[in-house]
Short mmCIF file of N, CA and C in Angstrom, two decimals:
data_model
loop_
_atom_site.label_atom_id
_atom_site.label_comp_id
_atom_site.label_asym_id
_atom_site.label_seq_id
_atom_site.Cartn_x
_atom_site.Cartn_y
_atom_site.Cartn_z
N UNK G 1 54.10 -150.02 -126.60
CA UNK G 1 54.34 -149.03 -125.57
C UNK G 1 53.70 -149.55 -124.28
N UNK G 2 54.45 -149.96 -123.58
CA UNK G 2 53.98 -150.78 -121.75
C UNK G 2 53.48 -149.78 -121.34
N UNK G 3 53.65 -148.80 -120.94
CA UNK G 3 52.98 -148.01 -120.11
C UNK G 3 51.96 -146.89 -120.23
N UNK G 4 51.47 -147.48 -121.78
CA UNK G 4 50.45 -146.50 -122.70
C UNK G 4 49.13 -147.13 -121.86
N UNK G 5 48.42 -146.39 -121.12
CA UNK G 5 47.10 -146.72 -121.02
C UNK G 5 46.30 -147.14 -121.90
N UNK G 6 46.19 -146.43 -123.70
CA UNK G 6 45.59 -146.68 -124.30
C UNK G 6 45.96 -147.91 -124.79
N UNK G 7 47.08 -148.23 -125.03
CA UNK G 7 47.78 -149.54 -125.31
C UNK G 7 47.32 -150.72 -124.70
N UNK G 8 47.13 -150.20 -122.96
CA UNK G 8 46.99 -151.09 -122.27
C UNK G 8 45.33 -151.85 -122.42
N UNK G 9 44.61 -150.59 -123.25
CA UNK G 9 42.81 -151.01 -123.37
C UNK G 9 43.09 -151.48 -124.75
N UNK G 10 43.81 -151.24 -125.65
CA UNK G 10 43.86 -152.05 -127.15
C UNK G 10 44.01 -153.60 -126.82
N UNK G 11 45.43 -153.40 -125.74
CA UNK G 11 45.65 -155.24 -125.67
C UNK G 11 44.71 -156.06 -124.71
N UNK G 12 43.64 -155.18 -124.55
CA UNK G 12 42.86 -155.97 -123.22
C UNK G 12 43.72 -156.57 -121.88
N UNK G 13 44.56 -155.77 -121.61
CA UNK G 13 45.29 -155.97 -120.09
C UNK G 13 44.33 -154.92 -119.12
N UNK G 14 43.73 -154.30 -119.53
CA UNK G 14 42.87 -153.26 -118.65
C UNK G 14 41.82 -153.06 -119.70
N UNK G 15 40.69 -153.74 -118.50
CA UNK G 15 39.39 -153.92 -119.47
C UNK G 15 38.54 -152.41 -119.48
N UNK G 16 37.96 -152.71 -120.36
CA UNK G 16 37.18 -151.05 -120.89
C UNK G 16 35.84 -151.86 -122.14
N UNK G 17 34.73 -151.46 -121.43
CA UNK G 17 33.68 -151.85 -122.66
C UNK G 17 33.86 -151.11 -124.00
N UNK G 18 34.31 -151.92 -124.64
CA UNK G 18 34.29 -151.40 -126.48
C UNK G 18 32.54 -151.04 -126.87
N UNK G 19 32.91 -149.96 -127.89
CA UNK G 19 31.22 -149.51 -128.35
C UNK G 19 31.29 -149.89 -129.43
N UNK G 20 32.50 -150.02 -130.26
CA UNK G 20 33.03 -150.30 -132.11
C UNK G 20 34.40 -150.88 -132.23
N UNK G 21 34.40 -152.06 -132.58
CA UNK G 21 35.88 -152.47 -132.79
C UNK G 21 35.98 -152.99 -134.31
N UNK G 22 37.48 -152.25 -134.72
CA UNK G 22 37.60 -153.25 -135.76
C UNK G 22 39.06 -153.34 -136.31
N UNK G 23 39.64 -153.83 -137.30
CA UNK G 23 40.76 -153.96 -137.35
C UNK G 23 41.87 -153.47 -137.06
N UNK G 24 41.29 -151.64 -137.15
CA UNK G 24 42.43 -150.87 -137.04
C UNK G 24 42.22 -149.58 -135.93
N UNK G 25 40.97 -149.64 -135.42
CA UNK G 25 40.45 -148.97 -133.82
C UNK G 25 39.69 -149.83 -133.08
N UNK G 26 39.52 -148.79 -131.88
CA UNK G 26 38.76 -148.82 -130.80
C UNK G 26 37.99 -148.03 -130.33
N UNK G 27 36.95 -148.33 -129.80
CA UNK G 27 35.91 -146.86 -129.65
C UNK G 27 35.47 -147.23 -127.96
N UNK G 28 35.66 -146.61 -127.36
CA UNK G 28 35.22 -146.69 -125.92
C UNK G 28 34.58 -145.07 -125.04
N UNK G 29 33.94 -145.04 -124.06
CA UNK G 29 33.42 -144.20 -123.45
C UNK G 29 34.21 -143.53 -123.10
N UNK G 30 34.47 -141.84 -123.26
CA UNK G 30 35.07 -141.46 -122.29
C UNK G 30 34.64 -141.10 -120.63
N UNK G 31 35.66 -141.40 -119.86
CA UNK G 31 35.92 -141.67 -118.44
C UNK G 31 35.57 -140.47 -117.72
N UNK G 32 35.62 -139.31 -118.46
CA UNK G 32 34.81 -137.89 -117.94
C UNK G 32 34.59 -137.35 -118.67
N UNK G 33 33.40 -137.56 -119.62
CA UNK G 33 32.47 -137.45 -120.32
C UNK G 33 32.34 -135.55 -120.27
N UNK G 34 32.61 -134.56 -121.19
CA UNK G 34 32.56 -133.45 -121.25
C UNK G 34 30.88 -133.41 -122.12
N UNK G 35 29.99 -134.12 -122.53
CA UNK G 35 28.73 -134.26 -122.86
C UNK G 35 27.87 -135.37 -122.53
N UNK G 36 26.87 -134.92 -123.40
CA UNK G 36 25.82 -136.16 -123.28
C UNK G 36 26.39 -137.59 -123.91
N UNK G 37 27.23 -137.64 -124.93
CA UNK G 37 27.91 -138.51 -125.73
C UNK G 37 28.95 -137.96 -125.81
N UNK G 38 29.79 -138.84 -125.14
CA UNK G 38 31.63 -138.48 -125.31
C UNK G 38 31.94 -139.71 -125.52
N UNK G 39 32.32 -140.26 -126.89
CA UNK G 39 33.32 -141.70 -126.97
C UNK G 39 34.72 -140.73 -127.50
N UNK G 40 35.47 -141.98 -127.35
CA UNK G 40 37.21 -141.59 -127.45
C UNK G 40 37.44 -142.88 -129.26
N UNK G 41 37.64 -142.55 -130.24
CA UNK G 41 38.03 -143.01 -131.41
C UNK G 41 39.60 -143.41 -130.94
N UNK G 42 39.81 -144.60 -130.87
CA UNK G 42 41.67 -144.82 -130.25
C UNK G 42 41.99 -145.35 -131.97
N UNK G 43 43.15 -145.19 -132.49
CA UNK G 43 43.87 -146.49 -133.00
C UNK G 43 44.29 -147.10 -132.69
N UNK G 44 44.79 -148.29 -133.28
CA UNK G 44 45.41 -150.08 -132.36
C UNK G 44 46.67 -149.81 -132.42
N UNK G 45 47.11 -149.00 -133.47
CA UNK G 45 48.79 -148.18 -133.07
C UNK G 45 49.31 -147.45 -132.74
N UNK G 46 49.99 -147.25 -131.73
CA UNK G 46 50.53 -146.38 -130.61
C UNK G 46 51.01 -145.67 -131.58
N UNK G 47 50.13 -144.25 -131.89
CA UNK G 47 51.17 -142.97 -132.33
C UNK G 47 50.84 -142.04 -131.44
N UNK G 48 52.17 -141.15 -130.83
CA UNK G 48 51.73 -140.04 -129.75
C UNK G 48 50.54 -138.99 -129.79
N UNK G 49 51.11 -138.33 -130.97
CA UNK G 49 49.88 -137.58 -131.47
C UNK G 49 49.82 -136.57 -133.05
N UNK G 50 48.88 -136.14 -133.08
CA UNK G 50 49.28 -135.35 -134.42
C UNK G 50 50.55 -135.44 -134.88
N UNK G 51 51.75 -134.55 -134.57
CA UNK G 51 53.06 -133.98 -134.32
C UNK G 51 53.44 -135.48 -135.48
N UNK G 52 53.41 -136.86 -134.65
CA UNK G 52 54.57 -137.70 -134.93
C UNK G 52 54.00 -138.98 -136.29
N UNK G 53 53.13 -138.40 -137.01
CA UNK G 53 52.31 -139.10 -137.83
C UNK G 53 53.02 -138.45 -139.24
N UNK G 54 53.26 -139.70 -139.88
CA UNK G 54 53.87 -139.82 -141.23
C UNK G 54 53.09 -140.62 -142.32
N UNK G 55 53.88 -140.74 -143.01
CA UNK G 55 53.55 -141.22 -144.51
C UNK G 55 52.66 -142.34 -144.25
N UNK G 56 53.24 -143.30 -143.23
CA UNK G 56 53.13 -144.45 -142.90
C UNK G 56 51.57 -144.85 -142.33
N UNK G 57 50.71 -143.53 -142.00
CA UNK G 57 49.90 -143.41 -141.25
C UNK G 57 48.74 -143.01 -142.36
N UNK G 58 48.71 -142.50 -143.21
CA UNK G 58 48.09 -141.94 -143.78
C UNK G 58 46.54 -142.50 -144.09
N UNK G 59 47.13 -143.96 -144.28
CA UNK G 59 45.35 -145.25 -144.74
C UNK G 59 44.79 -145.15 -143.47
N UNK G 60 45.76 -145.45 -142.15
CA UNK G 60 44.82 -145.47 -141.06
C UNK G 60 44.20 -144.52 -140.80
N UNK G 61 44.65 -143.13 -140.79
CA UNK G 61 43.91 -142.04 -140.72
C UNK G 61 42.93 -141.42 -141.35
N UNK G 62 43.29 -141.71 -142.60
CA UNK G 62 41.63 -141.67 -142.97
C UNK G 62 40.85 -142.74 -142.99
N UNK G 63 41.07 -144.10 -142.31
CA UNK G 63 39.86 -145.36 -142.24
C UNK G 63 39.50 -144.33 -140.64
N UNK G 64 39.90 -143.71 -139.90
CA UNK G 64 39.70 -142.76 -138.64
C UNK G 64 38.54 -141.65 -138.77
N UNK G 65 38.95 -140.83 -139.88
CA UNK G 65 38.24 -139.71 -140.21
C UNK G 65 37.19 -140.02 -141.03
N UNK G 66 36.92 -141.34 -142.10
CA UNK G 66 35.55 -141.97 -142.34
C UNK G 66 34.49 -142.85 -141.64
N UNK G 67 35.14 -143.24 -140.38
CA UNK G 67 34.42 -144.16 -139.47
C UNK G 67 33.90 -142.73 -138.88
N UNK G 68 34.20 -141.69 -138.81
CA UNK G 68 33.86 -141.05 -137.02
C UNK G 68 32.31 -140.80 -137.55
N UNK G 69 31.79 -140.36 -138.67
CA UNK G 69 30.37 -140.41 -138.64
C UNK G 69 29.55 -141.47 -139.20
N UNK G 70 30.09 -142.69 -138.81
CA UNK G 70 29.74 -143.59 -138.01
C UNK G 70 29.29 -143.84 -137.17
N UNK G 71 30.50 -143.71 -136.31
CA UNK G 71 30.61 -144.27 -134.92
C UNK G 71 29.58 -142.77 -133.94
N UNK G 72 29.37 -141.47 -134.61
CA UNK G 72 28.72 -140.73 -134.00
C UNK G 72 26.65 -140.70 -134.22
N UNK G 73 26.76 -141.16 -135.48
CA UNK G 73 25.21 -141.59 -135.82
C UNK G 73 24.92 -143.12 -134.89
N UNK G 74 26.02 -144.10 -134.85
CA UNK G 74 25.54 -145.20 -134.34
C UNK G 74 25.19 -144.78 -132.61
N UNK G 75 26.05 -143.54 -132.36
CA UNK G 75 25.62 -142.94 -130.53
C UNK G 75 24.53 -142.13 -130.66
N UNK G 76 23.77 -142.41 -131.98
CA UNK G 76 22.41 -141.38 -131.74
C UNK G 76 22.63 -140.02 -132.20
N UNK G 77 23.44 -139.64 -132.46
CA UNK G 77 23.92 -137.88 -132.75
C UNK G 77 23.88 -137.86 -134.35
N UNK G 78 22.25 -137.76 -134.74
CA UNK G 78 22.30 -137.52 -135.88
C UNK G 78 21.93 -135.94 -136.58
N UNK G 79 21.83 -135.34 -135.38
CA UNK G 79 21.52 -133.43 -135.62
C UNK G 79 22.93 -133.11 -135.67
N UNK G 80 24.08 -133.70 -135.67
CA UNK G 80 25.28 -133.07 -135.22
C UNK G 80 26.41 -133.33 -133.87
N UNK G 81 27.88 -133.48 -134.63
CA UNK G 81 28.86 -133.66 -133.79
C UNK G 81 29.86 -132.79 -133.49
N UNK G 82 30.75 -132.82 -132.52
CA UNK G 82 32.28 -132.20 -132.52
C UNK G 82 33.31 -133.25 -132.51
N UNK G 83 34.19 -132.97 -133.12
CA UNK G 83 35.30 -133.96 -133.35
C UNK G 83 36.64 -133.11 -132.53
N UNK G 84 37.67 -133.78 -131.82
CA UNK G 84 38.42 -133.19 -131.16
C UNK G 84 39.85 -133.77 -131.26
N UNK G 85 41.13 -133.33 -131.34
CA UNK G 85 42.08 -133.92 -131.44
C UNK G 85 42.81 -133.16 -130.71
N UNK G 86 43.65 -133.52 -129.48
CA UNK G 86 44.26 -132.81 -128.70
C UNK G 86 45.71 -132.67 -128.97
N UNK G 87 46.80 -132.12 -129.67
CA UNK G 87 47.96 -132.34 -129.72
C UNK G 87 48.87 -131.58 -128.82
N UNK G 88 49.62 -132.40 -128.00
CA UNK G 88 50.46 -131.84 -127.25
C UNK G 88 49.66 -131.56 -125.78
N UNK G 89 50.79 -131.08 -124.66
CA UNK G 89 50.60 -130.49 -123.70
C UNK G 89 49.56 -129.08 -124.00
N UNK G 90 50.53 -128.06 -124.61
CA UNK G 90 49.49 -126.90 -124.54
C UNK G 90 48.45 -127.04 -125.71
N UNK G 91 47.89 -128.15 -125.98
CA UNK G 91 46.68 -128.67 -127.09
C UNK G 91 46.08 -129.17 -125.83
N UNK G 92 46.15 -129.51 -124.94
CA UNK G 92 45.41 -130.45 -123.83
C UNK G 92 45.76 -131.82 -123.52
N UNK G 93 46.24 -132.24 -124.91
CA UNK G 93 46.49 -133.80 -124.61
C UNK G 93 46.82 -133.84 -123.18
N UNK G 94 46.35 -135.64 -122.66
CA UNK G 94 46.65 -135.97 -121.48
C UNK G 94 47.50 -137.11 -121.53
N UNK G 95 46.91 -137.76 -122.28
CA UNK G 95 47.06 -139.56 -122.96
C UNK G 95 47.89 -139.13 -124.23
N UNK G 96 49.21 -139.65 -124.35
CA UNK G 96 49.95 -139.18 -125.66
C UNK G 96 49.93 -140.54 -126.17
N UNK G 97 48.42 -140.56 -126.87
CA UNK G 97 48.50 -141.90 -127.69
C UNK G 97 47.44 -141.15 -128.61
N UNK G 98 47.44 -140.80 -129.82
CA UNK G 98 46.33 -140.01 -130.75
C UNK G 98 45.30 -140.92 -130.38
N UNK G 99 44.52 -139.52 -130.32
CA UNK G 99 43.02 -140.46 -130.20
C UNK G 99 41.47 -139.22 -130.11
N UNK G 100 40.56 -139.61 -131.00
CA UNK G 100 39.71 -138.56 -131.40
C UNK G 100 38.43 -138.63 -130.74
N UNK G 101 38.08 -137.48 -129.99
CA UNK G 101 37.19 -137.19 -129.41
C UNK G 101 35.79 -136.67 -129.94
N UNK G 102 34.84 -137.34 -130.04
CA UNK G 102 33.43 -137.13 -130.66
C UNK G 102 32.05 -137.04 -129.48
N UNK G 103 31.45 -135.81 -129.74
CA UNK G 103 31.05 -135.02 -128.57
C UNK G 103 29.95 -134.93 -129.20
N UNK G 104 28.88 -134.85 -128.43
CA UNK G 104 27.49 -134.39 -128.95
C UNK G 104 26.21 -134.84 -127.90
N UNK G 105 24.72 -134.29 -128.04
CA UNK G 105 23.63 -134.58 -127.89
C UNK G 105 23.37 -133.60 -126.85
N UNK G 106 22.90 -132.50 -127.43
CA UNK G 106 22.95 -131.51 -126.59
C UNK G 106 23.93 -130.32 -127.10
N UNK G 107 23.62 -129.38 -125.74
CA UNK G 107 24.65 -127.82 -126.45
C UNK G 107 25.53 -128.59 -125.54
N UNK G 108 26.61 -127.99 -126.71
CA UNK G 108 28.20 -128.30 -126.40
C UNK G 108 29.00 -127.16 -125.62
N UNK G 109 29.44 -127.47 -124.60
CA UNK G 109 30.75 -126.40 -124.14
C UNK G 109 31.04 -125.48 -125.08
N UNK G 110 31.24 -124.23 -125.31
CA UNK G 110 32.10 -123.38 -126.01
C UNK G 110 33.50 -123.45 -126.05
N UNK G 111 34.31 -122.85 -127.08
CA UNK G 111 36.08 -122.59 -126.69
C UNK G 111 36.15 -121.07 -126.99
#
């Protein structure tokens, strides 16, 4: 997908400091940080979002949902995280490339 931003930080055409890389993500800062610790969990494969995820997806998604407390103890957030998945326009999505939001260190925003 050419004109996927996130695509564009997987293929390193638009640089972005990685915090965790590995075969099948990317973990980078988010760019307006809604906490004390906001990284963005990307996968290396362009799926839009929730909605368009199949059979096909299933290993990556959970190598996704076992890394994230990981990747949230390795940012120091060992009292506790929020995990976020935006689907769609009226979900918030902005970036229609799935990608999981892990929030913490400190009180969190309410919904």
């Amino acid at each position: 997908m050419t004109d996927c931003i996130f695509c564009k930080i997987v293929d390193k055409s638009i640089p972005a400091p990685r915090l965790y890389e590995d075969e099948h993500v990317i973990v980078i800062s988010d760019k307006y940080p809604k906490a004390r610790v906001h990284v963005l969990v990307i996968p290396k494969t362009h799926i839009a979002s929730l909605d368009e995820l199949g059979e096909e997806h299933k290993a990556l998604m959970g190598h996704v949902m076992m890394i994230l407390p990981h990747i949230a103890h390795g940012q120091g957030l060992d009292d506790g995280f929020r995990t976020i998945i935006n689907t769609g326009p009226g979900g918030g999505q902005e970036i229609f490339h799935l990608h999981v939001h892990v929030l913490g260190g400190g009180r969190l925003p309410g919904f």
